[in-house]
Amino acid sequence: MVLAGPCAVETADQIDEAARIVAEAGCAVLRGGAFKPRTSPYAFQGLGEEGARLLFAAAERRGLATVTEVLDAADLAALGPASLLQVGARNMQNFALLQRLAGLRRPVLLKRGPGATVAEWLLAAEYLLAGGNDQVVLCERGIRTFETSTRNTLDLSAVALAKAWTHLPVIVDPSHAAGRPELILPLSLAAAAAGADGILVEMHPHPEDALCDGAQALRPEGLRDLVARLGPVVEAVGRTLWKPSQAARKAAAR
Ligand code: PEP
Ligand code: MN
């Protein structure tokens, strides 16, 4: 499946437009950060609780599930309606947060830290599992290497290893791995061929206006093209691209 949306929730109009595009493209899950971990303290930090409310409202109108980052346990109250709680790469080894999420027994998307080995990533997942939460999805989003032409380096070995060593779903985020929109399609096709269970991708209705990660965002037509081109690759490896039927999505919409 494909999970898509902007890096960050910015305005009601922006996330509503994104939700429409994501739903019409055949994706089931809308992404959008309300609590943003930014490298610089002077960068846009996300709309916080208001951003979360806008995300859930936009998703509900389109019958979409949601994935959004939990930066701190204090955010959890505002993130009550989230379908999937993202633990970001920078928080992969925030063990206090992992222990808290283990006790919550809600679905968690655990991103791999940019400097984490596969073993460290899986041990972080183990904090959730050992604490009683078996609803864990792993996400490879690129690691830091000597290469500077891409934001990070997508590690498909880690995807194949995580699939071999665990029973957990493993998805790939090509956006933060590449940092460049023109690499999203080839990396997504490669990830699907390598056995990834999903693609988490940044799409902004107007990337040039984005307050966060606009330079790596797909445009709406890029997302539609990605979904269309993923299907045959997924089928070539004996699987099917899961898309919610538009009828089911409309029935879920409120
Ligand atoms: C994000 O998904 O917008 C994000 C901040 O990702 P990561 O934690 O992988 O950098
Ligand atoms: Mn981002």
PDB file of C-alpha atoms and ligand atoms in Angstrom:
ATOM      1  CA  MET A   1       0.000   0.000   0.000  1.00  0.00           C
ATOM      2  CA  VAL A   2       0.977   3.613  -0.401  1.00  0.00           C
ATOM      3  CA  LEU A   3       0.824   6.109   2.487  1.00  0.00           C
ATOM      4  CA  ALA A   4       1.124   9.691   1.284  1.00  0.00           C
ATOM      5  CA  GLY A   5       0.792  13.331   2.203  1.00  0.00           C
ATOM      6  CA  PRO A   6       2.788  16.410   3.054  1.00  0.00           C
ATOM      7  CA  CYS A   7       5.718  16.448   5.431  1.00  0.00           C
ATOM      8  CA  ALA A   8       3.816  18.802   7.716  1.00  0.00           C
ATOM      9  CA  VAL A   9       0.255  19.995   8.168  1.00  0.00           C
ATOM     10  CA  GLU A  10       0.416  23.711   7.320  1.00  0.00           C
ATOM     11  CA  THR A  11      -3.120  25.036   6.814  1.00  0.00           C
ATOM     12  CA  ALA A  12      -6.642  23.637   6.635  1.00  0.00           C
ATOM     13  CA  ASP A  13      -6.731  24.208   2.862  1.00  0.00           C
ATOM     14  CA  GLN A  14      -3.346  22.565   2.298  1.00  0.00           C
ATOM     15  CA  ILE A  15      -4.193  19.370   4.183  1.00  0.00           C
ATOM     16  CA  ASP A  16      -7.714  19.209   2.706  1.00  0.00           C
ATOM     17  CA  GLU A  17      -6.319  19.458  -0.810  1.00  0.00           C
ATOM     18  CA  ALA A  18      -3.653  16.868   0.005  1.00  0.00           C
ATOM     19  CA  ALA A  19      -6.277  14.497   1.429  1.00  0.00           C
ATOM     20  CA  ARG A  20      -8.361  14.750  -1.741  1.00  0.00           C
ATOM     21  CA  ILE A  21      -5.359  14.025  -3.971  1.00  0.00           C
ATOM     22  CA  VAL A  22      -4.186  11.129  -1.782  1.00  0.00           C
ATOM     23  CA  ALA A  23      -7.664   9.566  -1.738  1.00  0.00           C
ATOM     24  CA  GLU A  24      -8.198   9.983  -5.472  1.00  0.00           C
ATOM     25  CA  ALA A  25      -4.769   8.473  -6.181  1.00  0.00           C
ATOM     26  CA  GLY A  26      -5.916   5.238  -4.485  1.00  0.00           C
ATOM     27  CA  CYS A  27      -3.971   5.537  -1.248  1.00  0.00           C
ATOM     28  CA  ALA A  28      -5.530   4.486   2.037  1.00  0.00           C
ATOM     29  CA  VAL A  29      -3.463   6.503   4.479  1.00  0.00           C
ATOM     30  CA  LEU A  30      -2.831  10.245   4.786  1.00  0.00           C
ATOM     31  CA  ARG A  31       0.458  11.348   6.331  1.00  0.00           C
ATOM     32  CA  GLY A  32       1.145  14.759   7.824  1.00  0.00           C
ATOM     33  CA  GLY A  33       3.268  15.912  10.740  1.00  0.00           C
ATOM     34  CA  ALA A  34       1.764  18.126  13.421  1.00  0.00           C
ATOM     35  CA  PHE A  35       4.637  17.785  15.881  1.00  0.00           C
ATOM     36  CA  LYS A  36       7.788  18.154  13.778  1.00  0.00           C
ATOM     37  CA  PRO A  37      11.350  17.232  14.769  1.00  0.00           C
ATOM     38  CA  ARG A  38      13.368  19.928  12.951  1.00  0.00           C
ATOM     39  CA  THR A  39      17.142  20.033  12.770  1.00  0.00           C
ATOM     40  CA  SER A  40      17.097  23.801  13.336  1.00  0.00           C
ATOM     41  CA  PRO A  41      15.132  25.311  16.230  1.00  0.00           C
ATOM     42  CA  TYR A  42      14.365  28.276  13.923  1.00  0.00           C
ATOM     43  CA  ALA A  43      12.618  26.119  11.291  1.00  0.00           C
ATOM     44  CA  PHE A  44       8.816  25.664  11.187  1.00  0.00           C
ATOM     45  CA  GLN A  45       8.019  23.382  14.114  1.00  0.00           C
ATOM     46  CA  GLY A  46       4.577  22.225  13.004  1.00  0.00           C
ATOM     47  CA  LEU A  47       1.135  23.387  14.122  1.00  0.00           C
ATOM     48  CA  GLY A  48       1.039  21.018  17.095  1.00  0.00           C
ATOM     49  CA  GLU A  49      -2.421  20.182  18.440  1.00  0.00           C
ATOM     50  CA  GLU A  50      -4.154  22.364  15.850  1.00  0.00           C
ATOM     51  CA  GLY A  51      -2.252  20.544  13.092  1.00  0.00           C
ATOM     52  CA  ALA A  52      -3.390  17.209  14.483  1.00  0.00           C
ATOM     53  CA  ARG A  53      -7.014  18.369  14.485  1.00  0.00           C
ATOM     54  CA  LEU A  54      -6.746  19.549  10.868  1.00  0.00           C
ATOM     55  CA  LEU A  55      -5.155  16.257   9.788  1.00  0.00           C
ATOM     56  CA  PHE A  56      -7.830  14.085  11.389  1.00  0.00           C
ATOM     57  CA  ALA A  57     -10.648  16.256  10.044  1.00  0.00           C
ATOM     58  CA  ALA A  58      -9.263  16.191   6.484  1.00  0.00           C
ATOM     59  CA  ALA A  59      -8.746  12.408   6.615  1.00  0.00           C
ATOM     60  CA  GLU A  60     -12.223  11.810   7.998  1.00  0.00           C
ATOM     61  CA  ARG A  61     -13.813  13.792   5.201  1.00  0.00           C
ATOM     62  CA  ARG A  62     -12.122  11.512   2.653  1.00  0.00           C
ATOM     63  CA  GLY A  63     -12.400   8.192   4.481  1.00  0.00           C
ATOM     64  CA  LEU A  64      -8.632   7.918   4.961  1.00  0.00           C
ATOM     65  CA  ALA A  65      -6.573   6.478   7.804  1.00  0.00           C
ATOM     66  CA  THR A  66      -3.752   8.625   9.199  1.00  0.00           C
ATOM     67  CA  VAL A  67      -0.093   8.410  10.174  1.00  0.00           C
ATOM     68  CA  THR A  68       1.516  11.218  12.163  1.00  0.00           C
ATOM     69  CA  GLU A  69       4.559  11.592  14.367  1.00  0.00           C
ATOM     70  CA  VAL A  70       4.543  11.457  18.139  1.00  0.00           C
ATOM     71  CA  LEU A  71       7.547  13.438  19.315  1.00  0.00           C
ATOM     72  CA  ASP A  72       6.860  13.163  23.002  1.00  0.00           C
ATOM     73  CA  ALA A  73       4.451  11.234  25.217  1.00  0.00           C
ATOM     74  CA  ALA A  74       2.857  14.589  26.080  1.00  0.00           C
ATOM     75  CA  ASP A  75       1.533  14.748  22.473  1.00  0.00           C
ATOM     76  CA  LEU A  76      -0.446  11.530  22.840  1.00  0.00           C
ATOM     77  CA  ALA A  77      -3.657  13.135  24.038  1.00  0.00           C
ATOM     78  CA  ALA A  78      -3.806  15.268  20.891  1.00  0.00           C
ATOM     79  CA  LEU A  79      -3.022  12.241  18.712  1.00  0.00           C
ATOM     80  CA  GLY A  80      -5.863  10.065  20.003  1.00  0.00           C
ATOM     81  CA  PRO A  81      -7.518   9.556  16.579  1.00  0.00           C
ATOM     82  CA  ALA A  82      -4.266   8.657  14.721  1.00  0.00           C
ATOM     83  CA  SER A  83      -4.459   5.261  12.995  1.00  0.00           C
ATOM     84  CA  LEU A  84      -0.684   4.828  13.135  1.00  0.00           C
ATOM     85  CA  LEU A  85       1.691   6.670  15.479  1.00  0.00           C
ATOM     86  CA  GLN A  86       5.037   7.414  13.878  1.00  0.00           C
ATOM     87  CA  VAL A  87       8.191   7.258  15.972  1.00  0.00           C
ATOM     88  CA  GLY A  88      10.594   9.323  13.879  1.00  0.00           C
ATOM     89  CA  ALA A  89      14.148   8.433  12.982  1.00  0.00           C
ATOM     90  CA  ARG A  90      15.517  10.831  15.596  1.00  0.00           C
ATOM     91  CA  ASN A  91      13.477   9.131  18.317  1.00  0.00           C
ATOM     92  CA  MET A  92      14.154   5.497  17.403  1.00  0.00           C
ATOM     93  CA  GLN A  93      16.085   4.973  20.616  1.00  0.00           C
ATOM     94  CA  ASN A  94      13.932   7.150  22.859  1.00  0.00           C
ATOM     95  CA  PHE A  95      13.350   4.187  25.123  1.00  0.00           C
ATOM     96  CA  ALA A  96      11.040   6.022  27.516  1.00  0.00           C
ATOM     97  CA  LEU A  97       8.761   6.902  24.567  1.00  0.00           C
ATOM     98  CA  LEU A  98       8.927   3.332  23.225  1.00  0.00           C
ATOM     99  CA  GLN A  99       7.999   1.927  26.630  1.00  0.00           C
ATOM    100  CA  ARG A 100       5.076   4.304  26.831  1.00  0.00           C
ATOM    101  CA  LEU A 101       3.858   3.262  23.371  1.00  0.00           C
ATOM    102  CA  ALA A 102       4.303  -0.403  24.263  1.00  0.00           C
ATOM    103  CA  GLY A 103       1.802   0.070  27.049  1.00  0.00           C
ATOM    104  CA  LEU A 104      -0.674   1.889  24.805  1.00  0.00           C
ATOM    105  CA  ARG A 105      -1.143  -1.039  22.434  1.00  0.00           C
ATOM    106  CA  ARG A 106      -1.811   1.199  19.453  1.00  0.00           C
ATOM    107  CA  PRO A 107      -0.230   0.672  16.009  1.00  0.00           C
ATOM    108  CA  VAL A 108       3.260   2.184  15.838  1.00  0.00           C
ATOM    109  CA  LEU A 109       5.401   2.980  12.802  1.00  0.00           C
ATOM    110  CA  LEU A 110       9.037   2.733  13.882  1.00  0.00           C
ATOM    111  CA  LYS A 111      11.457   4.539  11.606  1.00  0.00           C
ATOM    112  CA  ARG A 112      15.070   3.455  11.480  1.00  0.00           C
ATOM    113  CA  GLY A 113      17.521   5.986  12.867  1.00  0.00           C
ATOM    114  CA  PRO A 114      19.931   7.387  10.262  1.00  0.00           C
ATOM    115  CA  GLY A 115      22.850   5.980  12.256  1.00  0.00           C
ATOM    116  CA  ALA A 116      21.245   2.807  13.558  1.00  0.00           C
ATOM    117  CA  THR A 117      22.278  -0.697  12.601  1.00  0.00           C
ATOM    118  CA  VAL A 118      19.567  -3.169  11.649  1.00  0.00           C
ATOM    119  CA  ALA A 119      20.123  -4.944  14.971  1.00  0.00           C
ATOM    120  CA  GLU A 120      19.613  -1.683  16.899  1.00  0.00           C
ATOM    121  CA  TRP A 121      16.457  -0.945  14.893  1.00  0.00           C
ATOM    122  CA  LEU A 122      15.022  -4.375  15.640  1.00  0.00           C
ATOM    123  CA  LEU A 123      15.919  -4.057  19.329  1.00  0.00           C
ATOM    124  CA  ALA A 124      14.045  -0.754  19.402  1.00  0.00           C
ATOM    125  CA  ALA A 125      11.054  -2.629  17.921  1.00  0.00           C
ATOM    126  CA  GLU A 126      11.576  -5.248  20.605  1.00  0.00           C
ATOM    127  CA  TYR A 127      10.876  -2.580  23.261  1.00  0.00           C
ATOM    128  CA  LEU A 128       7.367  -2.295  21.801  1.00  0.00           C
ATOM    129  CA  LEU A 129       6.845  -6.036  21.369  1.00  0.00           C
ATOM    130  CA  ALA A 130       8.294  -7.048  24.736  1.00  0.00           C
ATOM    131  CA  GLY A 131       6.164  -4.373  26.371  1.00  0.00           C
ATOM    132  CA  GLY A 132       3.033  -5.996  24.969  1.00  0.00           C
ATOM    133  CA  ASN A 133       2.417  -4.073  21.746  1.00  0.00           C
ATOM    134  CA  ASP A 134       2.450  -6.378  18.721  1.00  0.00           C
ATOM    135  CA  GLN A 135       1.166  -3.744  16.275  1.00  0.00           C
ATOM    136  CA  VAL A 136       4.511  -2.609  14.946  1.00  0.00           C
ATOM    137  CA  VAL A 137       5.428  -1.540  11.408  1.00  0.00           C
ATOM    138  CA  LEU A 138       9.092  -0.970  10.530  1.00  0.00           C
ATOM    139  CA  CYS A 139      10.154   1.834   8.173  1.00  0.00           C
ATOM    140  CA  GLU A 140      13.510   2.190   6.401  1.00  0.00           C
ATOM    141  CA  ARG A 141      14.080   5.872   5.526  1.00  0.00           C
ATOM    142  CA  GLY A 142      17.723   6.021   4.550  1.00  0.00           C
ATOM    143  CA  ILE A 143      20.904   6.069   6.574  1.00  0.00           C
ATOM    144  CA  ARG A 144      23.788   8.516   6.718  1.00  0.00           C
ATOM    145  CA  THR A 145      26.742   7.558   4.515  1.00  0.00           C
ATOM    146  CA  PHE A 146      29.591   9.423   2.803  1.00  0.00           C
ATOM    147  CA  GLU A 147      27.278  10.181  -0.145  1.00  0.00           C
ATOM    148  CA  THR A 148      26.131  13.790  -0.337  1.00  0.00           C
ATOM    149  CA  SER A 149      24.191  13.716  -3.648  1.00  0.00           C
ATOM    150  CA  THR A 150      21.228  12.260  -1.821  1.00  0.00           C
ATOM    151  CA  ARG A 151      19.887  13.338   1.583  1.00  0.00           C
ATOM    152  CA  ASN A 152      20.499   9.839   2.958  1.00  0.00           C
ATOM    153  CA  THR A 153      21.232   6.468   1.360  1.00  0.00           C
ATOM    154  CA  LEU A 154      18.312   4.049   1.007  1.00  0.00           C
ATOM    155  CA  ASP A 155      19.374   0.711   2.500  1.00  0.00           C
ATOM    156  CA  LEU A 156      17.385  -1.990   0.745  1.00  0.00           C
ATOM    157  CA  SER A 157      19.514  -4.679   2.418  1.00  0.00           C
ATOM    158  CA  ALA A 158      17.928  -3.583   5.667  1.00  0.00           C
ATOM    159  CA  VAL A 159      14.470  -4.068   4.172  1.00  0.00           C
ATOM    160  CA  ALA A 160      15.286  -7.584   3.022  1.00  0.00           C
ATOM    161  CA  LEU A 161      16.957  -8.394   6.354  1.00  0.00           C
ATOM    162  CA  ALA A 162      14.068  -7.046   8.417  1.00  0.00           C
ATOM    163  CA  LYS A 163      11.686  -9.136   6.292  1.00  0.00           C
ATOM    164  CA  ALA A 164      13.862 -12.223   6.810  1.00  0.00           C
ATOM    165  CA  TRP A 165      14.516 -11.760  10.516  1.00  0.00           C
ATOM    166  CA  THR A 166      11.092 -10.634  11.692  1.00  0.00           C
ATOM    167  CA  HIS A 167       7.413 -11.227  11.017  1.00  0.00           C
ATOM    168  CA  LEU A 168       6.717  -7.495  10.980  1.00  0.00           C
ATOM    169  CA  PRO A 169       5.529  -5.421   8.022  1.00  0.00           C
ATOM    170  CA  VAL A 170       8.365  -3.342   6.598  1.00  0.00           C
ATOM    171  CA  ILE A 171       7.735  -0.174   4.617  1.00  0.00           C
ATOM    172  CA  VAL A 172      10.071   2.242   2.839  1.00  0.00           C
ATOM    173  CA  ASP A 173      10.162   6.048   2.904  1.00  0.00           C
ATOM    174  CA  PRO A 174      11.977   7.073  -0.287  1.00  0.00           C
ATOM    175  CA  SER A 175      11.374  10.793   0.370  1.00  0.00           C
ATOM    176  CA  HIS A 176      13.702  11.189   3.352  1.00  0.00           C
ATOM    177  CA  ALA A 177      16.093   8.622   1.885  1.00  0.00           C
ATOM    178  CA  ALA A 178      16.607  10.487  -1.392  1.00  0.00           C
ATOM    179  CA  GLY A 179      15.637  14.051  -0.579  1.00  0.00           C
ATOM    180  CA  ARG A 180      14.941  14.513  -4.306  1.00  0.00           C
ATOM    181  CA  PRO A 181      11.609  14.027  -6.065  1.00  0.00           C
ATOM    182  CA  GLU A 182      13.103  12.502  -9.230  1.00  0.00           C
ATOM    183  CA  LEU A 183      14.411   9.529  -7.237  1.00  0.00           C
ATOM    184  CA  ILE A 184      11.107   8.676  -5.547  1.00  0.00           C
ATOM    185  CA  LEU A 185       9.751   6.539  -8.392  1.00  0.00           C
ATOM    186  CA  PRO A 186      12.858   4.380  -9.029  1.00  0.00           C
ATOM    187  CA  LEU A 187      13.504   3.875  -5.301  1.00  0.00           C
ATOM    188  CA  SER A 188       9.868   2.948  -4.694  1.00  0.00           C
ATOM    189  CA  LEU A 189       9.891   0.406  -7.517  1.00  0.00           C
ATOM    190  CA  ALA A 190      13.129  -1.072  -6.150  1.00  0.00           C
ATOM    191  CA  ALA A 191      11.663  -1.209  -2.646  1.00  0.00           C
ATOM    192  CA  ALA A 192       8.558  -2.995  -3.923  1.00  0.00           C
ATOM    193  CA  ALA A 193      10.710  -5.485  -5.822  1.00  0.00           C
ATOM    194  CA  ALA A 194      12.764  -6.080  -2.657  1.00  0.00           C
ATOM    195  CA  GLY A 195       9.617  -7.040  -0.746  1.00  0.00           C
ATOM    196  CA  ALA A 196       8.597  -3.845   1.015  1.00  0.00           C
ATOM    197  CA  ASP A 197       5.008  -3.933   2.293  1.00  0.00           C
ATOM    198  CA  GLY A 198       4.359  -0.254   1.706  1.00  0.00           C
ATOM    199  CA  ILE A 199       5.703   3.078   0.536  1.00  0.00           C
ATOM    200  CA  LEU A 200       5.493   6.176   2.755  1.00  0.00           C
ATOM    201  CA  VAL A 201       5.915   9.169   0.507  1.00  0.00           C
ATOM    202  CA  GLU A 202       5.770  12.949   0.813  1.00  0.00           C
ATOM    203  CA  MET A 203       3.388  14.662  -1.613  1.00  0.00           C
ATOM    204  CA  HIS A 204       2.538  18.366  -1.402  1.00  0.00           C
ATOM    205  CA  PRO A 205      -0.199  19.997  -3.520  1.00  0.00           C
ATOM    206  CA  HIS A 206       2.211  22.939  -4.123  1.00  0.00           C
ATOM    207  CA  PRO A 207       5.770  21.927  -3.187  1.00  0.00           C
ATOM    208  CA  GLU A 208       7.152  25.399  -3.941  1.00  0.00           C
ATOM    209  CA  ASP A 209       5.047  26.795  -1.067  1.00  0.00           C
ATOM    210  CA  ALA A 210       5.835  24.019   1.429  1.00  0.00           C
ATOM    211  CA  LEU A 211       7.016  25.060   4.898  1.00  0.00           C
ATOM    212  CA  CYS A 212       8.851  21.774   5.342  1.00  0.00           C
ATOM    213  CA  ASP A 213      10.673  19.384   2.971  1.00  0.00           C
ATOM    214  CA  GLY A 214       9.202  20.963  -0.180  1.00  0.00           C
ATOM    215  CA  ALA A 215      12.347  20.159  -2.164  1.00  0.00           C
ATOM    216  CA  GLN A 216      11.716  16.410  -1.857  1.00  0.00           C
ATOM    217  CA  ALA A 217       7.935  16.369  -2.216  1.00  0.00           C
ATOM    218  CA  LEU A 218       6.159  14.724  -5.118  1.00  0.00           C
ATOM    219  CA  ARG A 219       3.605  16.799  -6.977  1.00  0.00           C
ATOM    220  CA  PRO A 220       0.062  15.380  -7.252  1.00  0.00           C
ATOM    221  CA  GLU A 221       0.759  13.951 -10.728  1.00  0.00           C
ATOM    222  CA  GLY A 222       3.926  12.330  -9.374  1.00  0.00           C
ATOM    223  CA  LEU A 223       1.871  10.478  -6.766  1.00  0.00           C
ATOM    224  CA  ARG A 224      -0.673   9.311  -9.362  1.00  0.00           C
ATOM    225  CA  ASP A 225       2.171   8.106 -11.592  1.00  0.00           C
ATOM    226  CA  LEU A 226       3.848   6.319  -8.674  1.00  0.00           C
ATOM    227  CA  VAL A 227       0.691   4.387  -7.760  1.00  0.00           C
ATOM    228  CA  ALA A 228       0.141   3.428 -11.417  1.00  0.00           C
ATOM    229  CA  ARG A 229       3.707   2.244 -11.945  1.00  0.00           C
ATOM    230  CA  LEU A 230       3.982   0.365  -8.651  1.00  0.00           C
ATOM    231  CA  GLY A 231       1.165  -2.043  -9.524  1.00  0.00           C
ATOM    232  CA  PRO A 232       2.992  -4.100 -12.184  1.00  0.00           C
ATOM    233  CA  VAL A 233       6.193  -4.331 -10.097  1.00  0.00           C
ATOM    234  CA  VAL A 234       4.285  -5.479  -7.042  1.00  0.00           C
ATOM    235  CA  GLU A 235       2.527  -8.084  -9.199  1.00  0.00           C
ATOM    236  CA  ALA A 236       5.816  -9.211 -10.737  1.00  0.00           C
ATOM    237  CA  VAL A 237       6.935 -10.291  -7.260  1.00  0.00           C
ATOM    238  CA  GLY A 238       3.714 -12.192  -6.651  1.00  0.00           C
ATOM    239  CA  ARG A 239       1.782  -9.655  -4.607  1.00  0.00           C
ATOM    240  CA  THR A 240      -0.949  -7.088  -5.197  1.00  0.00           C
ATOM    241  CA  LEU A 241      -1.008  -3.366  -4.564  1.00  0.00           C
ATOM    242  CA  TRP A 242      -3.726  -2.827  -1.995  1.00  0.00           C
ATOM    243  CA  LYS A 243      -6.023   0.091  -2.742  1.00  0.00           C
ATOM    244  CA  PRO A 244      -9.217   0.834  -0.844  1.00  0.00           C
ATOM    245  CA  SER A 245     -12.169   0.724  -3.214  1.00  0.00           C
ATOM    246  CA  GLN A 246     -13.464   4.228  -3.844  1.00  0.00           C
ATOM    247  CA  ALA A 247     -16.868   2.999  -2.677  1.00  0.00           C
ATOM    248  CA  ALA A 248     -15.487   1.776   0.661  1.00  0.00           C
ATOM    249  CA  ARG A 249     -13.609   5.009   1.111  1.00  0.00           C
ATOM    250  CA  LYS A 250     -16.715   7.079   0.400  1.00  0.00           C
ATOM    251  CA  ALA A 251     -18.679   4.957   2.859  1.00  0.00           C
ATOM    252  CA  ALA A 252     -16.024   5.652   5.520  1.00  0.00           C
ATOM    253  CA  ALA A 253     -16.031   9.385   4.785  1.00  0.00           C
ATOM    254  CA  ARG A 254     -17.937  11.700   7.066  1.00  0.00           C
TER     255      ARG A 254
HETATM  256  C1  PEP B   1       8.940  12.714   8.509  1.00  0.00           C
HETATM  257  O1  PEP B   1       8.367  11.646   8.265  1.00  0.00           O
HETATM  258  O2  PEP B   1       8.539  13.828   8.114  1.00  0.00           O
HETATM  259  C2  PEP B   1      10.217  12.658   9.251  1.00  0.00           C
HETATM  260  C3  PEP B   1      10.636  13.671   9.997  1.00  0.00           C
HETATM  261  O3  PEP B   1      10.882  11.510   9.037  1.00  0.00           O
HETATM  262  P1  PEP B   1      12.232  10.960   9.687  1.00  0.00           P
HETATM  263  O4  PEP B   1      11.955  10.766  11.133  1.00  0.00           O
HETATM  264  O5  PEP B   1      12.454   9.685   8.944  1.00  0.00           O
HETATM  265  O6  PEP B   1      13.308  11.991   9.423  1.00  0.00           O
HETATM  266 MN    MN B   2       9.653  15.306   6.006  1.00  0.00          MN
END
